[in-house]
Amino acid sequence: MTQTVSINNNQRLQLEPLSTPERLLLGPGPSNAHPAVLQAMNTPPLGHLDPAFLAVMDEIQSLLRYVWQTENPLTIAVSGTGTAAMEATIANVVEPGDVVLVGVIGYFGNRLADMAGRYGADVRTITKPWGQVFSLDELHTAVQTHRPTILALVHAETSTGACQPLEGVGELCREFGCLLLIDTVTSLGGVPIFLDEWGVDLAYSCSQKGLGCPPGASPFTMSPRAVEKLQQRRTKVANWYLDMTLLHKYWGSQRVYHHTAPINMYYALREALRLIAEEGVENSWRRHQENVEYLWQSLEDIGLSLHVQREYRLPTLTTVRIPEGVDGKAIARQLLLEHNIEIGGGLGELAGQVWRVGLMGFNSRKENVDRLIEALQQVLP
Ligand code: PLP
């Protein structure tokens, strides 16, 4: 072969095989994956239509229904991170002009509102100061006022550490004929969720938090009511990759190619879900609650205070107030570089005011709390 164009070697790095530091990920996510999950991920890939792989997909669907406590037939893992699954919920049920009411209690509520607007929704928002949650009465008044097609709420607001109570909200939505959409990215696996009991119509999550898996395959579910809205659309779903009318032909009985599934991510997710089923989801919730209470006590014992009122605190993510005069960013950096522990800083309104400490999935263990507290004692002035 005669070569007429010379090779540009500017970007041709000569590298050693990948080697990364061993960190304890106690931030808002990702959290450390369970070693068995990483091992499953190393299984050689199968073809995306191989019957052995299709069986893995079926197992994922069933286990997702279990951890979410739903019988929704349309329950799948979206190829992508939590944001892809979030967009899938909006893209499939929002049509131009639909009134979408978003309860904003932090950063991720704003993301939902932004997304719904991009799909042509008439977006209405109600807001709470960051760290607080809506009462059922407040939601009732808002739904009565705005008469939305969809009410969207964040169950576990990662930016604030607050858990939005959902009991009664499903009935409210039925009374006013709207769908209930919830973000369970920071709750699935770590916080009690009863999708069917609560009357939730659309939910999504991620793999990298309470499920103890790397990021990349994200739980998604739609109730029969939401599927009905999808079937009655006047317009095509405006996102080809996330269109459930196409995706369900791959995940359902037809097994039609849609996109090449990230095979190894699905192996990982299957193992993560299998581990929760082995533990029992209610035991996983209990473990998260017990360990976070130990964290709260330990933080208070070293003189730190917590941002969210106890009743509404998440078992998966705690916001810790940065004491007066302390450089929060510098402390987090020291924890990372000197102690190999990652914690998060504040987002949005809480930037510079709080640290965010996650105890999620495989990481929700007492020894991780002890390691963090010991390190904090060394780096705090
Ligand atoms: N929703 C919430 C509540 C989150 O915490 C996150 C991420 O942390 C997302 C959505 C987006 O998920 P991802 O970053 O996996 O795309």
PDB file of C-alpha atoms in Angstrom, residues 84-342:
ATOM      1  CA  ALA A  84     -30.708   8.843  30.182  1.00  0.00           C
ATOM      2  CA  ALA A  85     -33.379   6.999  32.170  1.00  0.00           C
ATOM      3  CA  MET A  86     -34.649  10.366  33.451  1.00  0.00           C
ATOM      4  CA  GLU A  87     -34.937  11.624  29.885  1.00  0.00           C
ATOM      5  CA  ALA A  88     -36.658   8.373  28.881  1.00  0.00           C
ATOM      6  CA  THR A  89     -39.487   9.010  31.355  1.00  0.00           C
ATOM      7  CA  ILE A  90     -40.026  12.554  30.075  1.00  0.00           C
ATOM      8  CA  ALA A  91     -39.542  11.783  26.381  1.00  0.00           C
ATOM      9  CA  ASN A  92     -42.106   8.981  26.333  1.00  0.00           C
ATOM     10  CA  VAL A  93     -45.038  10.635  28.063  1.00  0.00           C
ATOM     11  CA  VAL A  94     -44.617  14.361  27.475  1.00  0.00           C
ATOM     12  CA  GLU A  95     -46.242  15.818  24.383  1.00  0.00           C
ATOM     13  CA  PRO A  96     -46.016  19.465  23.343  1.00  0.00           C
ATOM     14  CA  GLY A  97     -48.408  21.541  25.437  1.00  0.00           C
ATOM     15  CA  ASP A  98     -48.761  19.028  28.283  1.00  0.00           C
ATOM     16  CA  VAL A  99     -48.702  20.695  31.677  1.00  0.00           C
ATOM     17  CA  VAL A 100     -45.869  19.156  33.685  1.00  0.00           C
ATOM     18  CA  LEU A 101     -45.716  20.188  37.329  1.00  0.00           C
ATOM     19  CA  VAL A 102     -42.298  19.704  38.903  1.00  0.00           C
ATOM     20  CA  GLY A 103     -41.757  19.834  42.639  1.00  0.00           C
ATOM     21  CA  VAL A 104     -38.314  21.368  42.995  1.00  0.00           C
ATOM     22  CA  ILE A 105     -36.546  20.655  46.286  1.00  0.00           C
ATOM     23  CA  GLY A 106     -33.041  20.877  44.831  1.00  0.00           C
ATOM     24  CA  TYR A 107     -30.806  20.574  41.784  1.00  0.00           C
ATOM     25  CA  PHE A 108     -32.365  17.505  40.161  1.00  0.00           C
ATOM     26  CA  GLY A 109     -35.901  18.902  40.202  1.00  0.00           C
ATOM     27  CA  ASN A 110     -34.568  21.777  38.110  1.00  0.00           C
ATOM     28  CA  ARG A 111     -33.045  19.262  35.677  1.00  0.00           C
ATOM     29  CA  LEU A 112     -36.448  17.572  35.290  1.00  0.00           C
ATOM     30  CA  ALA A 113     -38.099  20.927  34.607  1.00  0.00           C
ATOM     31  CA  ASP A 114     -35.459  21.824  32.032  1.00  0.00           C
ATOM     32  CA  MET A 115     -35.878  18.467  30.284  1.00  0.00           C
ATOM     33  CA  ALA A 116     -39.678  18.626  30.208  1.00  0.00           C
ATOM     34  CA  GLY A 117     -39.445  22.109  28.631  1.00  0.00           C
ATOM     35  CA  ARG A 118     -37.202  20.742  25.887  1.00  0.00           C
ATOM     36  CA  TYR A 119     -39.949  18.245  24.960  1.00  0.00           C
ATOM     37  CA  GLY A 120     -42.438  21.090  24.597  1.00  0.00           C
ATOM     38  CA  ALA A 121     -44.153  20.817  27.979  1.00  0.00           C
ATOM     39  CA  ASP A 122     -45.888  23.750  29.618  1.00  0.00           C
ATOM     40  CA  VAL A 123     -43.689  23.481  32.723  1.00  0.00           C
ATOM     41  CA  ARG A 124     -44.908  24.724  36.108  1.00  0.00           C
ATOM     42  CA  THR A 125     -42.725  24.513  39.180  1.00  0.00           C
ATOM     43  CA  ILE A 126     -43.268  24.702  42.905  1.00  0.00           C
ATOM     44  CA  THR A 127     -40.229  25.090  45.101  1.00  0.00           C
ATOM     45  CA  LYS A 128     -39.022  24.554  48.652  1.00  0.00           C
ATOM     46  CA  PRO A 129     -35.877  25.844  50.315  1.00  0.00           C
ATOM     47  CA  TRP A 130     -33.069  23.325  49.697  1.00  0.00           C
ATOM     48  CA  GLY A 131     -33.154  20.726  52.460  1.00  0.00           C
ATOM     49  CA  GLN A 132     -36.939  20.772  52.896  1.00  0.00           C
ATOM     50  CA  VAL A 133     -39.712  18.671  51.332  1.00  0.00           C
ATOM     51  CA  PHE A 134     -43.348  19.174  50.291  1.00  0.00           C
ATOM     52  CA  SER A 135     -46.240  18.205  52.540  1.00  0.00           C
ATOM     53  CA  LEU A 136     -49.134  16.307  50.985  1.00  0.00           C
ATOM     54  CA  ASP A 137     -51.312  19.399  51.485  1.00  0.00           C
ATOM     55  CA  GLU A 138     -48.873  21.567  49.546  1.00  0.00           C
ATOM     56  CA  LEU A 139     -48.827  19.048  46.712  1.00  0.00           C
ATOM     57  CA  HIS A 140     -52.628  18.878  46.769  1.00  0.00           C
ATOM     58  CA  THR A 141     -52.939  22.655  46.424  1.00  0.00           C
ATOM     59  CA  ALA A 142     -50.394  22.707  43.585  1.00  0.00           C
ATOM     60  CA  VAL A 143     -52.052  19.890  41.635  1.00  0.00           C
ATOM     61  CA  GLN A 144     -55.461  21.491  42.132  1.00  0.00           C
ATOM     62  CA  THR A 145     -54.128  24.830  40.880  1.00  0.00           C
ATOM     63  CA  HIS A 146     -52.080  23.657  37.888  1.00  0.00           C
ATOM     64  CA  ARG A 147     -54.099  20.554  36.827  1.00  0.00           C
ATOM     65  CA  PRO A 148     -50.995  18.920  35.334  1.00  0.00           C
ATOM     66  CA  THR A 149     -50.807  15.913  33.030  1.00  0.00           C
ATOM     67  CA  ILE A 150     -47.738  14.803  34.968  1.00  0.00           C
ATOM     68  CA  LEU A 151     -46.517  15.526  38.485  1.00  0.00           C
ATOM     69  CA  ALA A 152     -42.751  14.966  38.740  1.00  0.00           C
ATOM     70  CA  LEU A 153     -40.992  14.656  42.096  1.00  0.00           C
ATOM     71  CA  VAL A 154     -37.513  13.699  43.242  1.00  0.00           C
ATOM     72  CA  HIS A 155     -37.808  11.028  45.926  1.00  0.00           C
ATOM     73  CA  ALA A 156     -34.196  11.341  47.088  1.00  0.00           C
ATOM     74  CA  GLU A 157     -32.755  14.772  46.334  1.00  0.00           C
ATOM     75  CA  THR A 158     -29.014  14.158  46.138  1.00  0.00           C
ATOM     76  CA  SER A 159     -28.171  17.850  46.201  1.00  0.00           C
ATOM     77  CA  THR A 160     -29.746  18.356  49.639  1.00  0.00           C
ATOM     78  CA  GLY A 161     -29.974  14.933  51.319  1.00  0.00           C
ATOM     79  CA  ALA A 162     -33.746  15.211  51.755  1.00  0.00           C
ATOM     80  CA  CYS A 163     -36.263  12.420  51.187  1.00  0.00           C
ATOM     81  CA  GLN A 164     -39.626  13.471  49.736  1.00  0.00           C
ATOM     82  CA  PRO A 165     -42.437  11.431  51.393  1.00  0.00           C
ATOM     83  CA  LEU A 166     -44.646   9.845  48.742  1.00  0.00           C
ATOM     84  CA  GLU A 167     -47.460   8.250  50.715  1.00  0.00           C
ATOM     85  CA  GLY A 168     -50.779   9.592  49.439  1.00  0.00           C
ATOM     86  CA  VAL A 169     -49.317  11.331  46.373  1.00  0.00           C
ATOM     87  CA  GLY A 170     -50.404   8.557  44.001  1.00  0.00           C
ATOM     88  CA  GLU A 171     -54.028   8.834  45.196  1.00  0.00           C
ATOM     89  CA  LEU A 172     -53.840  12.589  44.761  1.00  0.00           C
ATOM     90  CA  CYS A 173     -52.643  12.125  41.171  1.00  0.00           C
ATOM     91  CA  ARG A 174     -55.462   9.690  40.462  1.00  0.00           C
ATOM     92  CA  GLU A 175     -58.020  12.104  41.915  1.00  0.00           C
ATOM     93  CA  PHE A 176     -56.862  14.752  39.430  1.00  0.00           C
ATOM     94  CA  GLY A 177     -56.160  12.349  36.540  1.00  0.00           C
ATOM     95  CA  CYS A 178     -52.434  12.955  36.253  1.00  0.00           C
ATOM     96  CA  LEU A 179     -49.427  10.647  36.091  1.00  0.00           C
ATOM     97  CA  LEU A 180     -46.898  10.501  38.936  1.00  0.00           C
ATOM     98  CA  LEU A 181     -43.246  10.474  37.880  1.00  0.00           C
ATOM     99  CA  ILE A 182     -40.490  10.005  40.464  1.00  0.00           C
ATOM    100  CA  ASP A 183     -36.701  10.116  40.489  1.00  0.00           C
ATOM    101  CA  THR A 184     -35.306   7.243  42.564  1.00  0.00           C
ATOM    102  CA  VAL A 185     -31.665   7.663  41.527  1.00  0.00           C
ATOM    103  CA  THR A 186     -30.420   8.016  45.104  1.00  0.00           C
ATOM    104  CA  SER A 187     -33.067   5.852  46.738  1.00  0.00           C
ATOM    105  CA  LEU A 188     -33.275   2.539  44.836  1.00  0.00           C
ATOM    106  CA  GLY A 189     -31.800  -0.241  46.963  1.00  0.00           C
ATOM    107  CA  GLY A 190     -31.150   1.986  49.979  1.00  0.00           C
ATOM    108  CA  VAL A 191     -34.473   3.646  50.846  1.00  0.00           C
ATOM    109  CA  PRO A 192     -37.856   1.898  51.127  1.00  0.00           C
ATOM    110  CA  ILE A 193     -39.788   2.218  47.854  1.00  0.00           C
ATOM    111  CA  PHE A 194     -43.186   0.704  47.059  1.00  0.00           C
ATOM    112  CA  LEU A 195     -43.948   1.865  43.539  1.00  0.00           C
ATOM    113  CA  ASP A 196     -47.254   0.013  43.115  1.00  0.00           C
ATOM    114  CA  GLU A 197     -48.479   0.680  46.629  1.00  0.00           C
ATOM    115  CA  TRP A 198     -47.697   4.381  46.177  1.00  0.00           C
ATOM    116  CA  GLY A 199     -49.334   4.566  42.742  1.00  0.00           C
ATOM    117  CA  VAL A 200     -46.209   5.697  40.909  1.00  0.00           C
ATOM    118  CA  ASP A 201     -46.541   5.697  37.111  1.00  0.00           C
ATOM    119  CA  LEU A 202     -43.006   6.413  35.961  1.00  0.00           C
ATOM    120  CA  ALA A 203     -39.724   5.949  37.764  1.00  0.00           C
ATOM    121  CA  TYR A 204     -36.053   5.807  36.937  1.00  0.00           C
ATOM    122  CA  SER A 205     -32.819   5.223  38.768  1.00  0.00           C
ATOM    123  CA  CYS A 206     -29.120   4.561  38.249  1.00  0.00           C
ATOM    124  CA  SER A 207     -26.778   1.641  38.818  1.00  0.00           C
ATOM    125  CA  GLN A 208     -23.921   3.391  40.624  1.00  0.00           C
ATOM    126  CA  LYS A 209     -25.448   4.239  44.010  1.00  0.00           C
ATOM    127  CA  GLY A 210     -27.673   1.987  46.129  1.00  0.00           C
ATOM    128  CA  LEU A 211     -27.236  -0.935  43.738  1.00  0.00           C
ATOM    129  CA  GLY A 212     -23.442  -1.017  44.154  1.00  0.00           C
ATOM    130  CA  CYS A 213     -22.655  -1.271  40.448  1.00  0.00           C
ATOM    131  CA  PRO A 214     -20.605   0.958  38.094  1.00  0.00           C
ATOM    132  CA  PRO A 215     -22.534   3.636  36.171  1.00  0.00           C
ATOM    133  CA  GLY A 216     -23.993   2.822  32.748  1.00  0.00           C
ATOM    134  CA  ALA A 217     -27.237   0.797  32.908  1.00  0.00           C
ATOM    135  CA  SER A 218     -30.196   2.619  34.409  1.00  0.00           C
ATOM    136  CA  PRO A 219     -33.473   1.226  35.730  1.00  0.00           C
ATOM    137  CA  PHE A 220     -36.655   2.523  34.100  1.00  0.00           C
ATOM    138  CA  THR A 221     -40.297   1.556  34.666  1.00  0.00           C
ATOM    139  CA  MET A 222     -43.726   2.612  33.393  1.00  0.00           C
ATOM    140  CA  SER A 223     -47.108   1.655  34.828  1.00  0.00           C
ATOM    141  CA  PRO A 224     -49.948   0.472  32.567  1.00  0.00           C
ATOM    142  CA  ARG A 225     -51.499   3.975  32.951  1.00  0.00           C
ATOM    143  CA  ALA A 226     -48.317   5.555  31.635  1.00  0.00           C
ATOM    144  CA  VAL A 227     -48.127   3.009  28.794  1.00  0.00           C
ATOM    145  CA  GLU A 228     -51.675   4.018  27.851  1.00  0.00           C
ATOM    146  CA  LYS A 229     -50.558   7.653  27.588  1.00  0.00           C
ATOM    147  CA  LEU A 230     -47.650   6.522  25.413  1.00  0.00           C
ATOM    148  CA  GLN A 231     -49.984   4.542  23.138  1.00  0.00           C
ATOM    149  CA  GLN A 232     -52.343   7.500  22.775  1.00  0.00           C
ATOM    150  CA  ARG A 233     -49.655   9.959  21.704  1.00  0.00           C
ATOM    151  CA  ARG A 234     -50.515  12.234  18.802  1.00  0.00           C
ATOM    152  CA  THR A 235     -46.819  12.703  18.039  1.00  0.00           C
ATOM    153  CA  LYS A 236     -43.848  10.355  17.790  1.00  0.00           C
ATOM    154  CA  VAL A 237     -41.561  10.122  20.815  1.00  0.00           C
ATOM    155  CA  ALA A 238     -39.047  12.867  20.044  1.00  0.00           C
ATOM    156  CA  ASN A 239     -36.035  10.795  21.069  1.00  0.00           C
ATOM    157  CA  TRP A 240     -35.270   7.731  18.952  1.00  0.00           C
ATOM    158  CA  TYR A 241     -32.786   6.073  21.334  1.00  0.00           C
ATOM    159  CA  LEU A 242     -35.128   6.248  24.331  1.00  0.00           C
ATOM    160  CA  ASP A 243     -38.438   5.536  22.548  1.00  0.00           C
ATOM    161  CA  MET A 244     -40.171   2.783  24.541  1.00  0.00           C
ATOM    162  CA  THR A 245     -42.392   1.843  21.595  1.00  0.00           C
ATOM    163  CA  LEU A 246     -39.156   0.678  19.926  1.00  0.00           C
ATOM    164  CA  LEU A 247     -37.201  -0.414  23.014  1.00  0.00           C
ATOM    165  CA  HIS A 248     -39.929  -2.661  24.303  1.00  0.00           C
ATOM    166  CA  LYS A 249     -39.681  -4.690  21.096  1.00  0.00           C
ATOM    167  CA  TYR A 250     -36.124  -5.563  22.150  1.00  0.00           C
ATOM    168  CA  TRP A 251     -36.871  -6.126  25.855  1.00  0.00           C
ATOM    169  CA  GLY A 252     -40.275  -7.740  25.211  1.00  0.00           C
ATOM    170  CA  SER A 253     -41.171 -10.981  23.416  1.00  0.00           C
ATOM    171  CA  GLN A 254     -40.387  -9.735  19.882  1.00  0.00           C
ATOM    172  CA  ARG A 255     -36.624  -9.433  20.475  1.00  0.00           C
ATOM    173  CA  VAL A 256     -36.052  -6.997  17.641  1.00  0.00           C
ATOM    174  CA  TYR A 257     -32.645  -5.297  17.403  1.00  0.00           C
ATOM    175  CA  HIS A 258     -32.750  -1.691  18.568  1.00  0.00           C
ATOM    176  CA  HIS A 259     -29.201  -0.860  19.645  1.00  0.00           C
ATOM    177  CA  THR A 260     -26.252  -2.956  20.738  1.00  0.00           C
ATOM    178  CA  ALA A 261     -26.778  -3.445  24.445  1.00  0.00           C
ATOM    179  CA  PRO A 262     -23.784  -2.640  26.676  1.00  0.00           C
ATOM    180  CA  ILE A 263     -23.540  -6.360  27.443  1.00  0.00           C
ATOM    181  CA  ASN A 264     -21.034  -6.206  30.284  1.00  0.00           C
ATOM    182  CA  MET A 265     -22.890  -3.396  32.035  1.00  0.00           C
ATOM    183  CA  TYR A 266     -25.951  -5.635  32.057  1.00  0.00           C
ATOM    184  CA  TYR A 267     -23.907  -8.491  33.514  1.00  0.00           C
ATOM    185  CA  ALA A 268     -22.853  -6.111  36.271  1.00  0.00           C
ATOM    186  CA  LEU A 269     -26.385  -4.886  36.914  1.00  0.00           C
ATOM    187  CA  ARG A 270     -27.688  -8.454  37.051  1.00  0.00           C
ATOM    188  CA  GLU A 271     -25.111  -9.349  39.699  1.00  0.00           C
ATOM    189  CA  ALA A 272     -25.821  -6.186  41.714  1.00  0.00           C
ATOM    190  CA  LEU A 273     -29.536  -6.961  41.702  1.00  0.00           C
ATOM    191  CA  ARG A 274     -28.902 -10.629  42.457  1.00  0.00           C
ATOM    192  CA  LEU A 275     -26.915  -9.606  45.542  1.00  0.00           C
ATOM    193  CA  ILE A 276     -29.796  -7.431  46.783  1.00  0.00           C
ATOM    194  CA  ALA A 277     -32.249 -10.278  46.210  1.00  0.00           C
ATOM    195  CA  GLU A 278     -29.928 -12.567  48.176  1.00  0.00           C
ATOM    196  CA  GLU A 279     -29.744 -10.065  51.039  1.00  0.00           C
ATOM    197  CA  GLY A 280     -33.463  -9.236  50.839  1.00  0.00           C
ATOM    198  CA  VAL A 281     -34.367  -5.688  49.800  1.00  0.00           C
ATOM    199  CA  GLU A 282     -35.890  -4.919  53.222  1.00  0.00           C
ATOM    200  CA  ASN A 283     -32.580  -5.958  54.847  1.00  0.00           C
ATOM    201  CA  SER A 284     -30.687  -3.702  52.469  1.00  0.00           C
ATOM    202  CA  TRP A 285     -32.958  -0.782  53.479  1.00  0.00           C
ATOM    203  CA  ARG A 286     -32.419  -1.629  57.153  1.00  0.00           C
ATOM    204  CA  ARG A 287     -28.633  -1.830  56.721  1.00  0.00           C
ATOM    205  CA  HIS A 288     -28.590   1.612  55.049  1.00  0.00           C
ATOM    206  CA  GLN A 289     -30.691   3.088  57.873  1.00  0.00           C
ATOM    207  CA  GLU A 290     -28.586   1.573  60.677  1.00  0.00           C
ATOM    208  CA  ASN A 291     -25.288   2.624  59.135  1.00  0.00           C
ATOM    209  CA  VAL A 292     -26.420   6.153  58.365  1.00  0.00           C
ATOM    210  CA  GLU A 293     -27.624   6.615  61.951  1.00  0.00           C
ATOM    211  CA  TYR A 294     -24.160   5.542  63.061  1.00  0.00           C
ATOM    212  CA  LEU A 295     -22.698   8.108  60.635  1.00  0.00           C
ATOM    213  CA  TRP A 296     -24.969  10.915  61.931  1.00  0.00           C
ATOM    214  CA  GLN A 297     -24.030  10.161  65.530  1.00  0.00           C
ATOM    215  CA  SER A 298     -20.324   9.919  64.687  1.00  0.00           C
ATOM    216  CA  LEU A 299     -20.369  13.233  62.820  1.00  0.00           C
ATOM    217  CA  GLU A 300     -22.169  14.956  65.673  1.00  0.00           C
ATOM    218  CA  ASP A 301     -19.713  13.431  68.145  1.00  0.00           C
ATOM    219  CA  ILE A 302     -16.857  15.262  66.401  1.00  0.00           C
ATOM    220  CA  GLY A 303     -18.784  18.549  66.499  1.00  0.00           C
ATOM    221  CA  LEU A 304     -20.305  18.656  63.010  1.00  0.00           C
ATOM    222  CA  SER A 305     -23.959  19.429  62.314  1.00  0.00           C
ATOM    223  CA  LEU A 306     -26.314  18.103  59.676  1.00  0.00           C
ATOM    224  CA  HIS A 307     -28.311  20.158  57.193  1.00  0.00           C
ATOM    225  CA  VAL A 308     -31.613  18.268  56.976  1.00  0.00           C
ATOM    226  CA  GLN A 309     -34.159  17.829  59.761  1.00  0.00           C
ATOM    227  CA  ARG A 310     -33.808  14.236  61.046  1.00  0.00           C
ATOM    228  CA  GLU A 311     -37.261  13.089  59.948  1.00  0.00           C
ATOM    229  CA  TYR A 312     -36.549  13.830  56.268  1.00  0.00           C
ATOM    230  CA  ARG A 313     -32.907  12.741  56.070  1.00  0.00           C
ATOM    231  CA  LEU A 314     -31.938  10.198  53.435  1.00  0.00           C
ATOM    232  CA  PRO A 315     -30.293   6.949  54.547  1.00  0.00           C
ATOM    233  CA  THR A 316     -28.078   7.099  51.453  1.00  0.00           C
ATOM    234  CA  LEU A 317     -26.835  10.703  51.380  1.00  0.00           C
ATOM    235  CA  THR A 318     -26.091  13.054  54.251  1.00  0.00           C
ATOM    236  CA  THR A 319     -25.449  16.787  53.944  1.00  0.00           C
ATOM    237  CA  VAL A 320     -23.009  18.010  56.586  1.00  0.00           C
ATOM    238  CA  ARG A 321     -22.692  21.716  57.321  1.00  0.00           C
ATOM    239  CA  ILE A 322     -19.210  23.072  56.717  1.00  0.00           C
ATOM    240  CA  PRO A 323     -18.204  24.845  59.970  1.00  0.00           C
ATOM    241  CA  GLU A 324     -17.635  28.624  59.924  1.00  0.00           C
ATOM    242  CA  GLY A 325     -14.184  29.537  58.695  1.00  0.00           C
ATOM    243  CA  VAL A 326     -13.400  26.106  57.265  1.00  0.00           C
ATOM    244  CA  ASP A 327     -12.474  25.786  53.581  1.00  0.00           C
ATOM    245  CA  GLY A 328     -14.757  22.929  52.548  1.00  0.00           C
ATOM    246  CA  LYS A 329     -13.079  22.351  49.201  1.00  0.00           C
ATOM    247  CA  ALA A 330      -9.626  22.157  50.754  1.00  0.00           C
ATOM    248  CA  ILE A 331     -10.809  19.599  53.326  1.00  0.00           C
ATOM    249  CA  ALA A 332     -12.420  17.419  50.648  1.00  0.00           C
ATOM    250  CA  ARG A 333      -9.238  17.616  48.601  1.00  0.00           C
ATOM    251  CA  GLN A 334      -7.131  16.599  51.569  1.00  0.00           C
ATOM    252  CA  LEU A 335      -9.418  13.651  52.296  1.00  0.00           C
ATOM    253  CA  LEU A 336      -9.031  12.536  48.697  1.00  0.00           C
ATOM    254  CA  LEU A 337      -5.309  13.005  48.265  1.00  0.00           C
ATOM    255  CA  GLU A 338      -4.092  12.090  51.749  1.00  0.00           C
ATOM    256  CA  HIS A 339      -6.696   9.513  52.783  1.00  0.00           C
ATOM    257  CA  ASN A 340      -8.075   8.219  49.468  1.00  0.00           C
ATOM    258  CA  ILE A 341     -11.616   9.102  50.551  1.00  0.00           C
ATOM    259  CA  GLU A 342     -13.948  10.978  48.226  1.00  0.00           C
TER     260      GLU A 342
END
